[in-house]
PDB file of C-alpha atoms in Angstrom:
ATOM      1  CA  UNK A   1     -28.917 150.200  73.433  1.00 56.00           C
ATOM      2  CA  UNK A   2     -25.912 151.539  75.214  1.00 58.00           C
ATOM      3  CA  UNK A   3     -22.371 151.498  73.938  1.00 51.00           C
ATOM      4  CA  UNK A   4     -21.460 148.514  76.127  1.00 57.00           C
ATOM      5  CA  UNK A   5     -24.160 146.384  74.536  1.00 56.00           C
ATOM      6  CA  UNK A   6     -23.162 147.440  71.043  1.00 54.00           C
ATOM      7  CA  UNK A   7     -19.544 146.470  71.812  1.00 53.00           C
ATOM      8  CA  UNK A   8     -20.602 143.029  73.025  1.00 54.00           C
ATOM      9  CA  UNK A   9     -22.611 142.381  69.893  1.00 54.00           C
ATOM     10  CA  UNK A  10     -19.735 143.515  67.684  1.00 54.00           C
ATOM     11  CA  UNK A  11     -17.287 141.254  69.507  1.00 53.00           C
ATOM     12  CA  UNK A  12     -19.629 138.321  69.132  1.00 54.00           C
ATOM     13  CA  UNK A  13     -19.930 138.981  65.407  1.00 53.00           C
ATOM     14  CA  UNK A  14     -16.169 139.153  64.957  1.00 51.00           C
ATOM     15  CA  UNK A  15     -15.798 135.919  66.898  1.00 50.00           C
ATOM     16  CA  UNK A  16     -18.444 134.253  64.755  1.00 51.00           C
ATOM     17  CA  UNK A  17     -16.620 135.304  61.591  1.00 52.00           C
ATOM     18  CA  UNK A  18     -13.159 134.222  62.836  1.00 54.00           C
ATOM     19  CA  UNK A  19     -14.232 130.653  63.825  1.00 53.00           C
ATOM     20  CA  UNK A  20     -14.736 129.388  60.247  1.00 59.00           C
ATOM     21  CA  UNK A  21     -11.497 131.071  59.225  1.00 59.00           C
ATOM     22  CA  UNK A  22      -9.606 129.252  61.972  1.00 54.00           C
ATOM     23  CA  UNK A  23     -11.274 125.978  60.988  1.00 53.00           C
ATOM     24  CA  UNK A  24     -10.359 126.427  57.344  1.00 58.00           C
ATOM     25  CA  UNK A  25      -6.760 127.254  58.197  1.00 58.00           C
ATOM     26  CA  UNK A  26      -6.611 124.279  60.557  1.00 61.00           C
ATOM     27  CA  UNK A  27      -8.003 121.917  57.952  1.00 61.00           C
ATOM     28  CA  UNK A  28      -5.479 123.114  55.378  1.00 65.00           C
ATOM     29  CA  UNK A  29      -2.640 122.644  57.833  1.00 69.00           C
ATOM     30  CA  UNK A  30      -3.936 119.177  58.774  1.00 67.00           C
ATOM     31  CA  UNK A  31      -4.195 118.223  55.116  1.00 70.00           C
ATOM     32  CA  UNK A  32      -0.652 119.404  54.511  1.00 63.00           C
ATOM     33  CA  UNK A  33       0.563 117.398  57.485  1.00 62.00           C
ATOM     34  CA  UNK A  34      -1.295 114.316  56.252  1.00 69.00           C
ATOM     35  CA  UNK A  35       0.192 114.702  52.773  1.00 69.00           C
ATOM     36  CA  UNK A  36       3.665 115.080  54.263  1.00 70.00           C
ATOM     37  CA  UNK A  37       3.099 112.014  56.418  1.00 57.00           C
ATOM     38  CA  UNK A  38       1.839 110.046  53.401  1.00 70.00           C
ATOM     39  CA  UNK A  39       4.834 111.141  51.372  1.00 66.00           C
ATOM     40  CA  UNK A  40       7.201 110.160  54.172  1.00 64.00           C
ATOM     41  CA  UNK A  41       5.447 106.800  54.564  1.00 60.00           C
ATOM     42  CA  UNK A  42       5.573 106.117  50.826  1.00 64.00           C
ATOM     43  CA  UNK A  43       9.259 106.997  50.692  1.00 62.00           C
ATOM     44  CA  UNK A  44       9.954 104.731  53.656  1.00 58.00           C
ATOM     45  CA  UNK A  45       7.917 101.926  52.076  1.00 58.00           C
ATOM     46  CA  UNK A  46       9.777 102.306  48.790  1.00 59.00           C
ATOM     47  CA  UNK A  47      13.070 102.166  50.663  1.00 56.00           C
ATOM     48  CA  UNK A  48      11.995  98.987  52.463  1.00 58.00           C
ATOM     49  CA  UNK A  49      10.852  97.426  49.190  1.00 57.00           C
ATOM     50  CA  UNK A  50      14.115  98.374  47.493  1.00 55.00           C
ATOM     51  CA  UNK A  51      16.110  96.923  50.379  1.00 61.00           C
ATOM     52  CA  UNK A  52      14.007  93.755  50.345  1.00 52.00           C
ATOM     53  CA  UNK A  53      14.476  93.435  46.581  1.00 57.00           C
ATOM     54  CA  UNK A  54      18.228  93.894  46.897  1.00 57.00           C
ATOM     55  CA  UNK A  55      18.385  91.405  49.784  1.00 59.00           C
ATOM     56  CA  UNK A  56      16.405  88.875  47.788  1.00 51.00           C
ATOM     57  CA  UNK A  57      18.639  89.470  44.777  1.00 65.00           C
ATOM     58  CA  UNK A  58      21.728  88.929  46.912  1.00 68.00           C
ATOM     59  CA  UNK A  59      20.212  85.767  48.400  1.00 60.00           C
ATOM     60  CA  UNK A  60      19.267  84.557  44.937  1.00 73.00           C
ATOM     61  CA  UNK A  61      22.737  85.122  43.533  1.00 82.00           C
ATOM     62  CA  UNK A  62      24.272  83.472  46.585  1.00 87.00           C
ATOM     63  CA  UNK A  63      22.079  80.409  46.089  1.00 90.00           C
ATOM     64  CA  UNK A  64      23.007  80.256  42.414  1.00 92.00           C
ATOM     65  CA  UNK A  65      26.698  80.660  43.194  1.00 94.00           C
ATOM     66  CA  UNK A  66      26.556  77.761  45.670  1.00 94.00           C
ATOM     67  CA  UNK A  67      24.761  75.608  43.104  1.00 96.00           C
ATOM     68  CA  UNK A  68      27.250  76.415  40.342  1.00 96.00           C
ATOM     69  CA  UNK A  69      30.256  75.871  42.609  1.00 96.00           C
ATOM     70  CA  UNK A  70      28.893  72.537  43.868  1.00 97.00           C
ATOM     71  CA  UNK A  71      28.353  71.369  40.294  1.00 98.00           C
ATOM     72  CA  UNK A  72      31.868  72.315  39.188  1.00 97.00           C
ATOM     73  CA  UNK A  73      33.323  70.610  42.256  1.00 98.00           C
ATOM     74  CA  UNK A  74      31.313  67.459  41.522  1.00 98.00           C
ATOM     75  CA  UNK A  75      32.551  67.501  37.925  1.00 98.00           C
ATOM     76  CA  UNK A  76      36.137  67.789  39.189  1.00 97.00           C
ATOM     77  CA  UNK A  77      35.628  64.841  41.541  1.00 98.00           C
ATOM     78  CA  UNK A  78      34.275  62.671  38.719  1.00 98.00           C
ATOM     79  CA  UNK A  79      37.330  63.541  36.617  1.00 97.00           C
ATOM     80  CA  UNK A  80      39.721  62.728  39.478  1.00 97.00           C
ATOM     81  CA  UNK A  81      38.027  59.420  40.280  1.00 96.00           C
ATOM     82  CA  UNK A  82      37.964  58.400  36.600  1.00 96.00           C
ATOM     83  CA  UNK A  83      41.634  59.327  36.140  1.00 94.00           C
ATOM     84  CA  UNK A  84      42.624  57.172  39.123  1.00 94.00           C
ATOM     85  CA  UNK A  85      41.308  54.141  37.265  1.00 92.00           C
ATOM     86  CA  UNK A  86      44.100  54.561  34.740  1.00 87.00           C
ATOM     87  CA  UNK A  87      46.856  56.022  36.910  1.00 87.00           C
ATOM     88  CA  UNK A  88      46.497  53.212  39.453  1.00 79.00           C
ATOM     89  CA  UNK A  89      46.191  50.101  37.226  1.00 69.00           C
ATOM     90  CA  UNK A  90      45.730  46.845  39.075  1.00 72.00           C
ATOM     91  CA  UNK A  91      45.046  43.193  38.401  1.00 70.00           C
ATOM     92  CA  UNK A  92      43.337  42.831  41.778  1.00 80.00           C
ATOM     93  CA  UNK A  93      39.564  42.735  41.389  1.00 83.00           C
ATOM     94  CA  UNK A  94      38.748  44.081  44.858  1.00 88.00           C
ATOM     95  CA  UNK A  95      41.028  47.087  44.359  1.00 90.00           C
ATOM     96  CA  UNK A  96      39.438  47.829  41.005  1.00 91.00           C
ATOM     97  CA  UNK A  97      35.969  47.416  42.503  1.00 92.00           C
ATOM     98  CA  UNK A  98      36.855  50.075  45.090  1.00 94.00           C
ATOM     99  CA  UNK A  99      38.040  52.485  42.400  1.00 94.00           C
ATOM    100  CA  UNK A 100      34.917  51.794  40.358  1.00 95.00           C
ATOM    101  CA  UNK A 101      32.749  52.512  43.402  1.00 96.00           C
ATOM    102  CA  UNK A 102      34.498  55.863  43.827  1.00 97.00           C
ATOM    103  CA  UNK A 103      33.667  56.790  40.231  1.00 97.00           C
ATOM    104  CA  UNK A 104      30.040  55.760  40.588  1.00 97.00           C
ATOM    105  CA  UNK A 105      29.706  57.699  43.847  1.00 98.00           C
ATOM    106  CA  UNK A 106      31.187  60.800  42.230  1.00 98.00           C
ATOM    107  CA  UNK A 107      28.837  60.416  39.256  1.00 98.00           C
ATOM    108  CA  UNK A 108      25.828  60.217  41.573  1.00 98.00           C
ATOM    109  CA  UNK A 109      26.944  63.381  43.390  1.00 98.00           C
ATOM    110  CA  UNK A 110      27.411  65.184  40.075  1.00 98.00           C
ATOM    111  CA  UNK A 111      23.945  64.157  38.911  1.00 98.00           C
ATOM    112  CA  UNK A 112      22.451  65.547  42.150  1.00 97.00           C
ATOM    113  CA  UNK A 113      24.413  68.799  41.762  1.00 97.00           C
ATOM    114  CA  UNK A 114      23.160  69.134  38.201  1.00 97.00           C
ATOM    115  CA  UNK A 115      19.533  68.892  39.353  1.00 97.00           C
ATOM    116  CA  UNK A 116      20.065  71.950  41.581  1.00 96.00           C
ATOM    117  CA  UNK A 117      21.627  73.910  38.709  1.00 97.00           C
ATOM    118  CA  UNK A 118      18.705  72.927  36.507  1.00 95.00           C
ATOM    119  CA  UNK A 119      16.285  74.260  39.127  1.00 94.00           C
ATOM    120  CA  UNK A 120      18.199  77.487  39.734  1.00 92.00           C
ATOM    121  CA  UNK A 121      18.722  78.247  36.048  1.00 85.00           C
ATOM    122  CA  UNK A 122      18.833  80.126  33.862  1.00 94.00           C
ATOM    123  CA  UNK A 123      17.903  77.658  31.149  1.00 93.00           C
ATOM    124  CA  UNK A 124      20.869  78.320  28.858  1.00 95.00           C
ATOM    125  CA  UNK A 125      23.328  77.789  31.705  1.00 95.00           C
ATOM    126  CA  UNK A 126      21.482  74.627  32.765  1.00 96.00           C
ATOM    127  CA  UNK A 127      21.762  73.408  29.171  1.00 96.00           C
ATOM    128  CA  UNK A 128      25.529  73.887  29.302  1.00 97.00           C
ATOM    129  CA  UNK A 129      25.605  71.996  32.609  1.00 97.00           C
ATOM    130  CA  UNK A 130      23.726  69.154  30.945  1.00 97.00           C
ATOM    131  CA  UNK A 131      26.400  69.016  28.230  1.00 97.00           C
ATOM    132  CA  UNK A 132      29.101  68.828  30.912  1.00 98.00           C
ATOM    133  CA  UNK A 133      27.220  66.039  32.689  1.00 98.00           C
ATOM    134  CA  UNK A 134      26.694  64.031  29.502  1.00 98.00           C
ATOM    135  CA  UNK A 135      30.267  64.225  28.255  1.00 98.00           C
ATOM    136  CA  UNK A 136      31.820  63.809  31.706  1.00 98.00           C
ATOM    137  CA  UNK A 137      29.863  60.578  32.077  1.00 98.00           C
ATOM    138  CA  UNK A 138      30.905  59.389  28.597  1.00 97.00           C
ATOM    139  CA  UNK A 139      34.565  59.980  29.461  1.00 97.00           C
ATOM    140  CA  UNK A 140      34.271  58.391  32.909  1.00 97.00           C
ATOM    141  CA  UNK A 141      32.496  55.326  31.550  1.00 96.00           C
ATOM    142  CA  UNK A 142      35.122  54.932  28.811  1.00 96.00           C
ATOM    143  CA  UNK A 143      37.785  55.015  31.528  1.00 95.00           C
ATOM    144  CA  UNK A 144      35.829  52.413  33.465  1.00 95.00           C
ATOM    145  CA  UNK A 145      35.710  50.105  30.440  1.00 94.00           C
ATOM    146  CA  UNK A 146      39.391  50.605  29.810  1.00 93.00           C
ATOM    147  CA  UNK A 147      40.227  49.921  33.449  1.00 93.00           C
ATOM    148  CA  UNK A 148      38.428  46.579  33.201  1.00 92.00           C
ATOM    149  CA  UNK A 149      40.443  45.812  30.065  1.00 92.00           C
ATOM    150  CA  UNK A 150      43.665  46.869  31.769  1.00 90.00           C
ATOM    151  CA  UNK A 151      42.991  44.665  34.790  1.00 90.00           C
ATOM    152  CA  UNK A 152      42.251  41.659  32.579  1.00 90.00           C
ATOM    153  CA  UNK A 153      45.387  42.359  30.541  1.00 91.00           C
ATOM    154  CA  UNK A 154      47.585  42.591  33.654  1.00 88.00           C
ATOM    155  CA  UNK A 155      46.042  39.372  34.867  1.00 87.00           C
ATOM    156  CA  UNK A 156      46.844  37.582  31.591  1.00 90.00           C
ATOM    157  CA  UNK A 157      50.408  38.946  31.528  1.00 89.00           C
ATOM    158  CA  UNK A 158      51.019  37.782  35.098  1.00 86.00           C
ATOM    159  CA  UNK A 159      49.715  34.336  34.236  1.00 86.00           C
ATOM    160  CA  UNK A 160      51.865  34.176  31.118  1.00 88.00           C
ATOM    161  CA  UNK A 161      54.918  34.982  33.280  1.00 85.00           C
ATOM    162  CA  UNK A 162      54.027  32.276  35.783  1.00 74.00           C
ATOM    163  CA  UNK A 163      53.439  34.837  38.531  1.00 61.00           C
ATOM    164  CA  UNK A 164      49.795  34.559  39.476  1.00 53.00           C
ATOM    165  CA  UNK A 165      49.214  37.109  42.249  1.00 50.00           C
ATOM    166  CA  UNK A 166      52.755  36.508  43.641  1.00 45.00           C
ATOM    167  CA  UNK A 167      52.110  32.778  43.729  1.00 53.00           C
ATOM    168  CA  UNK A 168      53.259  30.168  41.232  1.00 57.00           C
ATOM    169  CA  UNK A 169      50.930  28.559  38.713  1.00 66.00           C
ATOM    170  CA  UNK A 170      51.183  25.318  36.829  1.00 81.00           C
ATOM    171  CA  UNK A 171      53.433  25.388  33.770  1.00 84.00           C
ATOM    172  CA  UNK A 172      50.562  24.286  31.557  1.00 86.00           C
ATOM    173  CA  UNK A 173      48.389  27.174  32.704  1.00 87.00           C
ATOM    174  CA  UNK A 174      51.273  29.574  32.156  1.00 88.00           C
ATOM    175  CA  UNK A 175      51.875  28.284  28.620  1.00 90.00           C
ATOM    176  CA  UNK A 176      48.181  28.471  27.687  1.00 91.00           C
ATOM    177  CA  UNK A 177      47.992  32.034  28.985  1.00 91.00           C
ATOM    178  CA  UNK A 178      51.106  32.900  26.986  1.00 92.00           C
ATOM    179  CA  UNK A 179      49.649  31.366  23.824  1.00 93.00           C
ATOM    180  CA  UNK A 180      46.407  33.305  24.272  1.00 92.00           C
ATOM    181  CA  UNK A 181      48.353  36.524  24.768  1.00 92.00           C
ATOM    182  CA  UNK A 182      50.453  35.944  21.669  1.00 93.00           C
ATOM    183  CA  UNK A 183      47.355  35.152  19.586  1.00 92.00           C
ATOM    184  CA  UNK A 184      45.702  38.358  20.744  1.00 91.00           C
ATOM    185  CA  UNK A 185      48.719  40.398  19.696  1.00 91.00           C
ATOM    186  CA  UNK A 186      48.843  38.701  16.281  1.00 90.00           C
ATOM    187  CA  UNK A 187      45.163  39.478  15.720  1.00 88.00           C
ATOM    188  CA  UNK A 188      45.823  43.119  16.528  1.00 85.00           C
ATOM    189  CA  UNK A 189      48.730  43.187  14.064  1.00 86.00           C
ATOM    190  CA  UNK A 190      46.601  41.773  11.234  1.00 85.00           C
ATOM    191  CA  UNK A 191      43.838  44.306  11.958  1.00 81.00           C
ATOM    192  CA  UNK A 192      46.382  47.128  11.650  1.00 78.00           C
ATOM    193  CA  UNK A 193      47.639  45.636   8.371  1.00 77.00           C
ATOM    194  CA  UNK A 194      44.117  45.469   6.959  1.00 71.00           C
ATOM    195  CA  UNK A 195      43.565  49.145   7.745  1.00 67.00           C
ATOM    196  CA  UNK A 196      46.613  50.067   5.658  1.00 66.00           C
ATOM    197  CA  UNK A 197      45.701  47.807   2.753  1.00 62.00           C
ATOM    198  CA  UNK A 198      44.247  49.481  -0.359  1.00 54.00           C
ATOM    199  CA  UNK A 199      40.574  49.133  -1.262  1.00 52.00           C
ATOM    200  CA  UNK A 200      41.146  47.403  -4.613  1.00 49.00           C
ATOM    201  CA  UNK A 201      39.741  44.159  -3.285  1.00 51.00           C
ATOM    202  CA  UNK A 202      40.282  41.427  -0.725  1.00 52.00           C
ATOM    203  CA  UNK A 203      43.955  40.878  -0.022  1.00 57.00           C
ATOM    204  CA  UNK A 204      46.071  38.316   1.718  1.00 62.00           C
ATOM    205  CA  UNK A 205      45.481  39.950   5.085  1.00 69.00           C
ATOM    206  CA  UNK A 206      41.817  38.889   4.998  1.00 75.00           C
ATOM    207  CA  UNK A 207      42.804  35.241   4.917  1.00 82.00           C
ATOM    208  CA  UNK A 208      45.468  35.813   7.541  1.00 83.00           C
ATOM    209  CA  UNK A 209      42.977  37.603   9.756  1.00 79.00           C
ATOM    210  CA  UNK A 210      40.539  34.702   9.532  1.00 85.00           C
ATOM    211  CA  UNK A 211      43.272  32.287  10.518  1.00 89.00           C
ATOM    212  CA  UNK A 212      44.391  34.475  13.402  1.00 88.00           C
ATOM    213  CA  UNK A 213      40.827  34.743  14.681  1.00 89.00           C
ATOM    214  CA  UNK A 214      40.451  30.980  14.663  1.00 92.00           C
ATOM    215  CA  UNK A 215      43.713  30.662  16.587  1.00 91.00           C
ATOM    216  CA  UNK A 216      42.734  33.201  19.214  1.00 89.00           C
ATOM    217  CA  UNK A 217      39.347  31.593  19.790  1.00 90.00           C
ATOM    218  CA  UNK A 218      41.008  28.210  20.265  1.00 92.00           C
ATOM    219  CA  UNK A 219      43.660  29.619  22.589  1.00 91.00           C
ATOM    220  CA  UNK A 220      41.040  31.508  24.593  1.00 92.00           C
ATOM    221  CA  UNK A 221      39.072  28.314  25.130  1.00 90.00           C
ATOM    222  CA  UNK A 222      42.136  26.519  26.487  1.00 91.00           C
ATOM    223  CA  UNK A 223      42.865  29.092  29.191  1.00 90.00           C
ATOM    224  CA  UNK A 224      41.554  27.885  32.507  1.00 83.00           C
ATOM    225  CA  UNK A 225      39.142  29.419  34.958  1.00 83.00           C
ATOM    226  CA  UNK A 226      41.884  31.614  36.423  1.00 80.00           C
ATOM    227  CA  UNK A 227      40.609  34.132  33.904  1.00 87.00           C
ATOM    228  CA  UNK A 228      36.833  34.463  33.843  1.00 89.00           C
ATOM    229  CA  UNK A 229      34.765  34.168  30.697  1.00 90.00           C
ATOM    230  CA  UNK A 230      33.844  37.828  30.892  1.00 91.00           C
ATOM    231  CA  UNK A 231      37.509  38.857  31.204  1.00 91.00           C
ATOM    232  CA  UNK A 232      38.388  36.730  28.190  1.00 91.00           C
ATOM    233  CA  UNK A 233      35.666  38.491  26.210  1.00 91.00           C
ATOM    234  CA  UNK A 234      36.998  41.855  27.399  1.00 92.00           C
ATOM    235  CA  UNK A 235      40.493  40.967  26.219  1.00 92.00           C
ATOM    236  CA  UNK A 236      39.243  39.848  22.833  1.00 91.00           C
ATOM    237  CA  UNK A 237      37.160  43.005  22.447  1.00 90.00           C
ATOM    238  CA  UNK A 238      40.154  45.151  23.405  1.00 90.00           C
ATOM    239  CA  UNK A 239      42.321  43.622  20.684  1.00 88.00           C
ATOM    240  CA  UNK A 240      39.603  43.609  18.031  1.00 87.00           C
ATOM    241  CA  UNK A 241      38.268  47.122  18.550  1.00 87.00           C
ATOM    242  CA  UNK A 242      40.988  48.888  20.505  1.00 87.00           C
ATOM    243  CA  UNK A 243      40.947  50.688  23.821  1.00 89.00           C
ATOM    244  CA  UNK A 244      38.072  53.122  24.465  1.00 92.00           C
ATOM    245  CA  UNK A 245      40.411  56.060  25.072  1.00 91.00           C
ATOM    246  CA  UNK A 246      41.923  55.607  21.607  1.00 88.00           C
ATOM    247  CA  UNK A 247      38.572  55.858  19.852  1.00 88.00           C
ATOM    248  CA  UNK A 248      37.504  58.958  17.902  1.00 90.00           C
ATOM    249  CA  UNK A 249      34.440  59.333  20.119  1.00 95.00           C
ATOM    250  CA  UNK A 250      36.622  59.675  23.195  1.00 95.00           C
ATOM    251  CA  UNK A 251      38.539  62.559  21.704  1.00 94.00           C
ATOM    252  CA  UNK A 252      35.288  64.240  20.671  1.00 96.00           C
ATOM    253  CA  UNK A 253      33.831  63.793  24.155  1.00 97.00           C
ATOM    254  CA  UNK A 254      36.858  65.316  25.839  1.00 96.00           C
ATOM    255  CA  UNK A 255      36.865  68.271  23.434  1.00 97.00           C
ATOM    256  CA  UNK A 256      33.155  68.909  24.018  1.00 97.00           C
ATOM    257  CA  UNK A 257      33.631  68.554  27.751  1.00 97.00           C
ATOM    258  CA  UNK A 258      36.380  71.175  27.912  1.00 97.00           C
ATOM    259  CA  UNK A 259      34.392  73.538  25.705  1.00 98.00           C
ATOM    260  CA  UNK A 260      31.293  73.161  27.898  1.00 97.00           C
ATOM    261  CA  UNK A 261      33.302  73.667  31.093  1.00 97.00           C
ATOM    262  CA  UNK A 262      34.742  76.944  29.802  1.00 97.00           C
ATOM    263  CA  UNK A 263      31.338  78.100  28.591  1.00 97.00           C
ATOM    264  CA  UNK A 264      29.723  77.256  31.924  1.00 97.00           C
ATOM    265  CA  UNK A 265      32.234  79.251  33.972  1.00 96.00           C
ATOM    266  CA  UNK A 266      31.876  82.318  31.741  1.00 96.00           C
ATOM    267  CA  UNK A 267      28.066  82.088  31.789  1.00 95.00           C
ATOM    268  CA  UNK A 268      28.032  81.657  35.575  1.00 95.00           C
ATOM    269  CA  UNK A 269      30.180  84.753  36.071  1.00 94.00           C
ATOM    270  CA  UNK A 270      27.876  86.750  33.824  1.00 93.00           C
ATOM    271  CA  UNK A 271      24.777  85.511  35.629  1.00 92.00           C
ATOM    272  CA  UNK A 272      26.137  86.252  39.094  1.00 91.00           C
ATOM    273  CA  UNK A 273      27.416  89.678  38.174  1.00 84.00           C
ATOM    274  CA  UNK A 274      30.227  91.693  39.807  1.00 72.00           C
ATOM    275  CA  UNK A 275      28.349  92.745  42.956  1.00 58.00           C
ATOM    276  CA  UNK A 276      27.913  89.398  44.672  1.00 50.00           C
ATOM    277  CA  UNK A 277      29.046  89.597  48.265  1.00 45.00           C
ATOM    278  CA  UNK A 278      31.668  87.117  49.298  1.00 43.00           C
TER     279      UNK A 278
END
């Protein structure tokens, strides 16, 4: 074999040896590229997940904030509507009915706002919202009862003065209304006297109270239909048991309501955190 043939064989052998080496190097490089690509993909996926989580968290906090704000606004509207019952006293039934409707509408809106807070949570904050709802309704309903009493009282006073809705009334109706009013006041006076009497046994005020009650029932029956039966009962209840806003329960309800309102605001701020976008 000549030198040219030997050279060809040697070259072929070298080429045969170098092919696997190139393949191995290529595979290693490809594997490295694939690993880099996988790492880049994973990092990108993690970034997307983190961004999605943060976006969802922001959306979640925004939804909660809207729910909490709507509930507090509804609570404020119930308070305003209930206060108007007492700051705008009237003997006109239609006017009072309009004010009552405003309170009931505000209560319905507050109940709906509470449902959203209950759904959004958390449970401890929803529990505080429930306390606000309960005591706000107690206070509003006490104001509603007192407004009915106040309207009936204004009506009786106007009748006793002979000025029935800016029109005159018969003298006999005026006098009967005046007698009923005076009897109601005397009953209230005897009740106050009994409360200050010692507990040693029945005193003179018991007999006086019985007499006063008989007088008021008689006087109430003589008042005409200008005052309805239900309004007469309201007036009697007002003078026997007092106005709702003067009861111990009313004071307790208002105290609990203010405490729950403060607790709710603090809990809402904690739940929403400092990073909520505005």
